[in-house]
Amino acid sequence: TSMGLSEGFWHHEYWLPPGATWEDMKGTPYPQPQDLLLCIPGALLLIVVRYIFERTVALPLGRRLGVSDKLRPKLQPNATLEGFYVQLGRTPTEGDLISLAKQSDLPVKNVETWFRHRRAQDRPRLMKKFCEASWRFTFYLTSFFSGLALLYDKPWFWDHTVCWLRFPQQPLPPALGWFYLLELSFYCSLVVTLPFDVKRKDFKEQIIHHIATITLIFVSYCANLVRFGMIVMLVHDASDYILELAKMLHYMKWKRVCEAVFIVFAVVFIISRLVLFPLITYYYFVTKFQLFLISCVINTFLMILQLLHIFWSYLIIQMIFGVILHGAKRKDARSDTEESDRSEAEDLAKNQ
């Protein structure tokens, strides 16, 4: 039955345009779904490389560039307050504060301060954020420019109609296969490390984004939509490394440079995600392409990504107006609470 199931799953009518069968693909080196299983060791390898990179490169670099963790206020151990913090919540209400103050025989003000300091202790340290951003910066920079180098001499990169020429009988150049595998391994490694990384405010969107990306990479590879997939990946990678650079500058406290880089990021992000991406994907994909099951699946996930791009663009524009143009007070009355990280480019971070 498993044979029957897998044959049903791989039926050419689902994966290939009407009239094409897997038989037509014989003789050309085209993508094999089992190649993608290599993303499992690939993701593990990237996690190891990242660990070594953060310890041996990012950490010493951060120290040299003056990234320093804020001194954390010393905390009086208090079992009652700690118990509440762990089980019931990090921000007690007015009523909770009063009853906790009675229980622990302390003034309410002290209880409030204790909770504020306790939250500060749990906040991720700057150096950890700097190391994570350095790793992503290095990966995105490498993948964007190596992708560009791979596609630069391909006629279908410049004229997207050629993307679909004689599809699906398009042989797969080995370099593109490896590039696909690298990107898939990277996104899988991000999903694995998400629970351990600094938790960002758009955590849920991050997860949706990673799942949509992994699905698109997997499906486009199996259906031999590699040319199309490469262009989509490149458009996505165009802005990522600029954001990570802005974050690194933010942690280094190079305020002016950080803002300039962030504005460059915003321009590249909005042009690549809201202009190029829909033009490349929807215009050709929807107008030039016969619809079949997999192309509908891909369409759906491209739409999900597009909605996320709009959501992030809104946050980015909001941030540019709020923080940079109005010179908004980065430290406001809430400077001691989690809110102090609001101004970070962090909030926007993605991707992808």
PDB file of N, CA, C and O in Angstrom, residues 139-187:
ATOM      1  N   PHE A 139      25.312  34.573   6.764  1.00  0.00           N
ATOM      2  CA  PHE A 139      24.650  33.609   5.885  1.00  0.00           C
ATOM      3  C   PHE A 139      23.930  34.309   4.734  1.00  0.00           C
ATOM      4  O   PHE A 139      24.093  33.945   3.573  1.00  0.00           O
ATOM      5  N   TYR A 140      23.100  35.314   5.050  1.00  0.00           N
ATOM      6  CA  TYR A 140      22.310  35.982   4.012  1.00  0.00           C
ATOM      7  C   TYR A 140      23.209  36.668   2.981  1.00  0.00           C
ATOM      8  O   TYR A 140      22.920  36.647   1.790  1.00  0.00           O
ATOM      9  N   LEU A 141      24.280  37.289   3.465  1.00  0.00           N
ATOM     10  CA  LEU A 141      25.200  37.981   2.550  1.00  0.00           C
ATOM     11  C   LEU A 141      25.801  36.959   1.572  1.00  0.00           C
ATOM     12  O   LEU A 141      25.792  37.153   0.355  1.00  0.00           O
ATOM     13  N   THR A 142      26.289  35.847   2.138  1.00  0.00           N
ATOM     14  CA  THR A 142      26.894  34.798   1.311  1.00  0.00           C
ATOM     15  C   THR A 142      25.873  34.237   0.330  1.00  0.00           C
ATOM     16  O   THR A 142      26.157  34.075  -0.860  1.00  0.00           O
ATOM     17  N   SER A 143      24.665  33.935   0.817  1.00  0.00           N
ATOM     18  CA  SER A 143      23.696  33.286  -0.066  1.00  0.00           C
ATOM     19  C   SER A 143      23.211  34.251  -1.147  1.00  0.00           C
ATOM     20  O   SER A 143      23.020  33.849  -2.293  1.00  0.00           O
ATOM     21  N   PHE A 144      23.055  35.530  -0.814  1.00  0.00           N
ATOM     22  CA  PHE A 144      22.587  36.482  -1.833  1.00  0.00           C
ATOM     23  C   PHE A 144      23.626  36.641  -2.944  1.00  0.00           C
ATOM     24  O   PHE A 144      23.316  36.522  -4.123  1.00  0.00           O
ATOM     25  N   PHE A 145      24.886  36.858  -2.546  1.00  0.00           N
ATOM     26  CA  PHE A 145      25.883  37.106  -3.590  1.00  0.00           C
ATOM     27  C   PHE A 145      26.281  35.843  -4.340  1.00  0.00           C
ATOM     28  O   PHE A 145      26.568  35.899  -5.528  1.00  0.00           O
ATOM     29  N   SER A 146      26.220  34.678  -3.673  1.00  0.00           N
ATOM     30  CA  SER A 146      26.514  33.460  -4.440  1.00  0.00           C
ATOM     31  C   SER A 146      25.349  33.149  -5.381  1.00  0.00           C
ATOM     32  O   SER A 146      25.553  32.696  -6.507  1.00  0.00           O
ATOM     33  N   GLY A 147      24.117  33.422  -4.945  1.00  0.00           N
ATOM     34  CA  GLY A 147      22.951  33.253  -5.823  1.00  0.00           C
ATOM     35  C   GLY A 147      23.056  34.155  -7.036  1.00  0.00           C
ATOM     36  O   GLY A 147      22.792  33.748  -8.179  1.00  0.00           O
ATOM     37  N   LEU A 148      23.471  35.400  -6.794  1.00  0.00           N
ATOM     38  CA  LEU A 148      23.631  36.368  -7.880  1.00  0.00           C
ATOM     39  C   LEU A 148      24.693  35.879  -8.868  1.00  0.00           C
ATOM     40  O   LEU A 148      24.498  35.925 -10.088  1.00  0.00           O
ATOM     41  N   ALA A 149      25.809  35.373  -8.317  1.00  0.00           N
ATOM     42  CA  ALA A 149      26.893  34.879  -9.175  1.00  0.00           C
ATOM     43  C   ALA A 149      26.428  33.687 -10.014  1.00  0.00           C
ATOM     44  O   ALA A 149      26.791  33.558 -11.187  1.00  0.00           O
ATOM     45  N   LEU A 150      25.593  32.819  -9.412  1.00  0.00           N
ATOM     46  CA  LEU A 150      25.098  31.645 -10.137  1.00  0.00           C
ATOM     47  C   LEU A 150      24.148  32.037 -11.272  1.00  0.00           C
ATOM     48  O   LEU A 150      24.100  31.369 -12.304  1.00  0.00           O
ATOM     49  N   LEU A 151      23.345  33.081 -11.054  1.00  0.00           N
ATOM     50  CA  LEU A 151      22.290  33.404 -12.021  1.00  0.00           C
ATOM     51  C   LEU A 151      22.688  34.475 -13.030  1.00  0.00           C
ATOM     52  O   LEU A 151      22.007  34.653 -14.039  1.00  0.00           O
ATOM     53  N   TYR A 152      23.775  35.176 -12.737  1.00  0.00           N
ATOM     54  CA  TYR A 152      24.150  36.328 -13.532  1.00  0.00           C
ATOM     55  C   TYR A 152      24.225  36.032 -15.032  1.00  0.00           C
ATOM     56  O   TYR A 152      23.790  36.810 -15.863  1.00  0.00           O
ATOM     57  N   ASP A 153      24.761  34.842 -15.368  1.00  0.00           N
ATOM     58  CA  ASP A 153      24.955  34.541 -16.800  1.00  0.00           C
ATOM     59  C   ASP A 153      23.808  33.731 -17.399  1.00  0.00           C
ATOM     60  O   ASP A 153      23.898  33.270 -18.532  1.00  0.00           O
ATOM     61  N   LYS A 154      22.703  33.553 -16.640  1.00  0.00           N
ATOM     62  CA  LYS A 154      21.593  32.748 -17.172  1.00  0.00           C
ATOM     63  C   LYS A 154      20.610  33.660 -17.913  1.00  0.00           C
ATOM     64  O   LYS A 154      20.122  34.635 -17.328  1.00  0.00           O
ATOM     65  N   PRO A 155      20.305  33.316 -19.173  1.00  0.00           N
ATOM     66  CA  PRO A 155      19.384  34.183 -19.929  1.00  0.00           C
ATOM     67  C   PRO A 155      18.022  34.310 -19.243  1.00  0.00           C
ATOM     68  O   PRO A 155      17.404  35.377 -19.271  1.00  0.00           O
ATOM     69  N   TRP A 156      17.561  33.239 -18.566  1.00  0.00           N
ATOM     70  CA  TRP A 156      16.237  33.296 -17.944  1.00  0.00           C
ATOM     71  C   TRP A 156      16.202  34.173 -16.700  1.00  0.00           C
ATOM     72  O   TRP A 156      15.137  34.514 -16.195  1.00  0.00           O
ATOM     73  N   PHE A 157      17.358  34.558 -16.211  1.00  0.00           N
ATOM     74  CA  PHE A 157      17.384  35.465 -15.060  1.00  0.00           C
ATOM     75  C   PHE A 157      16.991  36.884 -15.504  1.00  0.00           C
ATOM     76  O   PHE A 157      16.353  37.628 -14.783  1.00  0.00           O
ATOM     77  N   TRP A 158      17.383  37.231 -16.734  1.00  0.00           N
ATOM     78  CA  TRP A 158      17.113  38.575 -17.249  1.00  0.00           C
ATOM     79  C   TRP A 158      15.785  38.666 -17.985  1.00  0.00           C
ATOM     80  O   TRP A 158      15.162  39.720 -18.019  1.00  0.00           O
ATOM     81  N   ASP A 159      15.385  37.548 -18.600  1.00  0.00           N
ATOM     82  CA  ASP A 159      14.112  37.568 -19.323  1.00  0.00           C
ATOM     83  C   ASP A 159      13.244  36.434 -18.774  1.00  0.00           C
ATOM     84  O   ASP A 159      13.441  35.268 -19.103  1.00  0.00           O
ATOM     85  N   HIS A 160      12.276  36.803 -17.932  1.00  0.00           N
ATOM     86  CA  HIS A 160      11.558  35.766 -17.192  1.00  0.00           C
ATOM     87  C   HIS A 160      10.676  34.877 -18.055  1.00  0.00           C
ATOM     88  O   HIS A 160      10.256  33.820 -17.609  1.00  0.00           O
ATOM     89  N   THR A 161      10.393  35.315 -19.286  1.00  0.00           N
ATOM     90  CA  THR A 161       9.584  34.432 -20.129  1.00  0.00           C
ATOM     91  C   THR A 161      10.374  33.158 -20.427  1.00  0.00           C
ATOM     92  O   THR A 161       9.801  32.086 -20.590  1.00  0.00           O
ATOM     93  N   VAL A 162      11.704  33.275 -20.463  1.00  0.00           N
ATOM     94  CA  VAL A 162      12.564  32.112 -20.758  1.00  0.00           C
ATOM     95  C   VAL A 162      12.513  31.103 -19.610  1.00  0.00           C
ATOM     96  O   VAL A 162      12.799  29.927 -19.780  1.00  0.00           O
ATOM     97  N   CYS A 163      12.109  31.581 -18.439  1.00  0.00           N
ATOM     98  CA  CYS A 163      11.948  30.699 -17.282  1.00  0.00           C
ATOM     99  C   CYS A 163      11.070  29.503 -17.627  1.00  0.00           C
ATOM    100  O   CYS A 163      11.238  28.417 -17.100  1.00  0.00           O
ATOM    101  N   TRP A 164      10.058  29.750 -18.440  1.00  0.00           N
ATOM    102  CA  TRP A 164       9.033  28.728 -18.673  1.00  0.00           C
ATOM    103  C   TRP A 164       9.257  28.011 -19.995  1.00  0.00           C
ATOM    104  O   TRP A 164       8.454  27.177 -20.387  1.00  0.00           O
ATOM    105  N   LEU A 165      10.339  28.345 -20.689  1.00  0.00           N
ATOM    106  CA  LEU A 165      10.600  27.746 -21.987  1.00  0.00           C
ATOM    107  C   LEU A 165      10.811  26.240 -21.841  1.00  0.00           C
ATOM    108  O   LEU A 165      11.643  25.804 -21.060  1.00  0.00           O
ATOM    109  N   ARG A 166      10.052  25.468 -22.587  1.00  0.00           N
ATOM    110  CA  ARG A 166      10.153  23.995 -22.595  1.00  0.00           C
ATOM    111  C   ARG A 166       9.968  23.380 -21.205  1.00  0.00           C
ATOM    112  O   ARG A 166      10.411  22.256 -20.949  1.00  0.00           O
ATOM    113  N   PHE A 167       9.338  24.122 -20.301  1.00  0.00           N
ATOM    114  CA  PHE A 167       9.073  23.557 -18.981  1.00  0.00           C
ATOM    115  C   PHE A 167       8.126  22.359 -19.141  1.00  0.00           C
ATOM    116  O   PHE A 167       7.231  22.420 -19.967  1.00  0.00           O
ATOM    117  N   PRO A 168       8.246  21.235 -18.427  1.00  0.00           N
ATOM    118  CA  PRO A 168       9.184  20.994 -17.328  1.00  0.00           C
ATOM    119  C   PRO A 168      10.508  20.351 -17.746  1.00  0.00           C
ATOM    120  O   PRO A 168      11.279  19.964 -16.871  1.00  0.00           O
ATOM    121  N   GLN A 169      10.766  20.213 -19.068  1.00  0.00           N
ATOM    122  CA  GLN A 169      12.022  19.541 -19.432  1.00  0.00           C
ATOM    123  C   GLN A 169      13.207  20.502 -19.376  1.00  0.00           C
ATOM    124  O   GLN A 169      13.754  20.873 -20.402  1.00  0.00           O
ATOM    125  N   GLN A 170      13.538  20.920 -18.173  1.00  0.00           N
ATOM    126  CA  GLN A 170      14.682  21.807 -18.004  1.00  0.00           C
ATOM    127  C   GLN A 170      15.695  21.080 -17.138  1.00  0.00           C
ATOM    128  O   GLN A 170      15.425  20.785 -15.982  1.00  0.00           O
ATOM    129  N   PRO A 171      16.864  20.755 -17.704  1.00  0.00           N
ATOM    130  CA  PRO A 171      17.862  20.045 -16.894  1.00  0.00           C
ATOM    131  C   PRO A 171      18.306  20.909 -15.704  1.00  0.00           C
ATOM    132  O   PRO A 171      18.301  22.134 -15.793  1.00  0.00           O
ATOM    133  N   LEU A 172      18.618  20.243 -14.623  1.00  0.00           N
ATOM    134  CA  LEU A 172      19.005  20.968 -13.404  1.00  0.00           C
ATOM    135  C   LEU A 172      20.535  21.074 -13.329  1.00  0.00           C
ATOM    136  O   LEU A 172      21.212  20.068 -13.194  1.00  0.00           O
ATOM    137  N   PRO A 173      21.090  22.290 -13.397  1.00  0.00           N
ATOM    138  CA  PRO A 173      22.548  22.409 -13.205  1.00  0.00           C
ATOM    139  C   PRO A 173      22.888  22.070 -11.748  1.00  0.00           C
ATOM    140  O   PRO A 173      22.195  22.540 -10.839  1.00  0.00           O
ATOM    141  N   PRO A 174      23.921  21.239 -11.525  1.00  0.00           N
ATOM    142  CA  PRO A 174      24.239  20.789 -10.162  1.00  0.00           C
ATOM    143  C   PRO A 174      24.387  21.952  -9.172  1.00  0.00           C
ATOM    144  O   PRO A 174      23.924  21.870  -8.034  1.00  0.00           O
ATOM    145  N   ALA A 175      24.984  23.071  -9.615  1.00  0.00           N
ATOM    146  CA  ALA A 175      25.199  24.202  -8.701  1.00  0.00           C
ATOM    147  C   ALA A 175      23.865  24.717  -8.144  1.00  0.00           C
ATOM    148  O   ALA A 175      23.761  25.054  -6.962  1.00  0.00           O
ATOM    149  N   LEU A 176      22.833  24.733  -8.986  1.00  0.00           N
ATOM    150  CA  LEU A 176      21.530  25.221  -8.525  1.00  0.00           C
ATOM    151  C   LEU A 176      20.902  24.241  -7.534  1.00  0.00           C
ATOM    152  O   LEU A 176      20.246  24.635  -6.577  1.00  0.00           O
ATOM    153  N   GLY A 177      21.131  22.950  -7.791  1.00  0.00           N
ATOM    154  CA  GLY A 177      20.636  21.924  -6.861  1.00  0.00           C
ATOM    155  C   GLY A 177      21.249  22.119  -5.476  1.00  0.00           C
ATOM    156  O   GLY A 177      20.544  22.068  -4.462  1.00  0.00           O
ATOM    157  N   TRP A 178      22.567  22.371  -5.429  1.00  0.00           N
ATOM    158  CA  TRP A 178      23.241  22.565  -4.149  1.00  0.00           C
ATOM    159  C   TRP A 178      22.778  23.850  -3.475  1.00  0.00           C
ATOM    160  O   TRP A 178      22.627  23.916  -2.257  1.00  0.00           O
ATOM    161  N   PHE A 179      22.541  24.890  -4.286  1.00  0.00           N
ATOM    162  CA  PHE A 179      22.073  26.166  -3.716  1.00  0.00           C
ATOM    163  C   PHE A 179      20.710  25.957  -3.041  1.00  0.00           C
ATOM    164  O   PHE A 179      20.467  26.423  -1.933  1.00  0.00           O
ATOM    165  N   TYR A 180      19.845  25.235  -3.743  1.00  0.00           N
ATOM    166  CA  TYR A 180      18.506  24.919  -3.200  1.00  0.00           C
ATOM    167  C   TYR A 180      18.638  24.206  -1.859  1.00  0.00           C
ATOM    168  O   TYR A 180      17.950  24.512  -0.889  1.00  0.00           O
ATOM    169  N   LEU A 181      19.534  23.227  -1.844  1.00  0.00           N
ATOM    170  CA  LEU A 181      19.718  22.414  -0.640  1.00  0.00           C
ATOM    171  C   LEU A 181      20.225  23.280   0.517  1.00  0.00           C
ATOM    172  O   LEU A 181      19.785  23.135   1.661  1.00  0.00           O
ATOM    173  N   LEU A 182      21.133  24.197   0.203  1.00  0.00           N
ATOM    174  CA  LEU A 182      21.685  25.084   1.232  1.00  0.00           C
ATOM    175  C   LEU A 182      20.580  25.948   1.834  1.00  0.00           C
ATOM    176  O   LEU A 182      20.455  26.068   3.055  1.00  0.00           O
ATOM    177  N   GLU A 183      19.742  26.534   0.979  1.00  0.00           N
ATOM    178  CA  GLU A 183      18.663  27.400   1.479  1.00  0.00           C
ATOM    179  C   GLU A 183      17.675  26.587   2.327  1.00  0.00           C
ATOM    180  O   GLU A 183      17.245  27.036   3.389  1.00  0.00           O
ATOM    181  N   LEU A 184      17.328  25.398   1.846  1.00  0.00           N
ATOM    182  CA  LEU A 184      16.379  24.566   2.580  1.00  0.00           C
ATOM    183  C   LEU A 184      16.972  24.183   3.941  1.00  0.00           C
ATOM    184  O   LEU A 184      16.289  24.251   4.969  1.00  0.00           O
ATOM    185  N   SER A 185      18.249  23.803   3.955  1.00  0.00           N
ATOM    186  CA  SER A 185      18.913  23.431   5.212  1.00  0.00           C
ATOM    187  C   SER A 185      18.908  24.614   6.175  1.00  0.00           C
ATOM    188  O   SER A 185      18.682  24.458   7.376  1.00  0.00           O
ATOM    189  N   PHE A 186      19.149  25.814   5.639  1.00  0.00           N
ATOM    190  CA  PHE A 186      19.201  27.003   6.498  1.00  0.00           C
ATOM    191  C   PHE A 186      17.848  27.264   7.150  1.00  0.00           C
ATOM    192  O   PHE A 186      17.757  27.480   8.357  1.00  0.00           O
ATOM    193  N   TYR A 187      16.780  27.216   6.353  1.00  0.00           N
ATOM    194  CA  TYR A 187      15.457  27.480   6.934  1.00  0.00           C
ATOM    195  C   TYR A 187      15.060  26.403   7.932  1.00  0.00           C
ATOM    196  O   TYR A 187      14.428  26.696   8.945  1.00  0.00           O
TER     197      TYR A 187
END
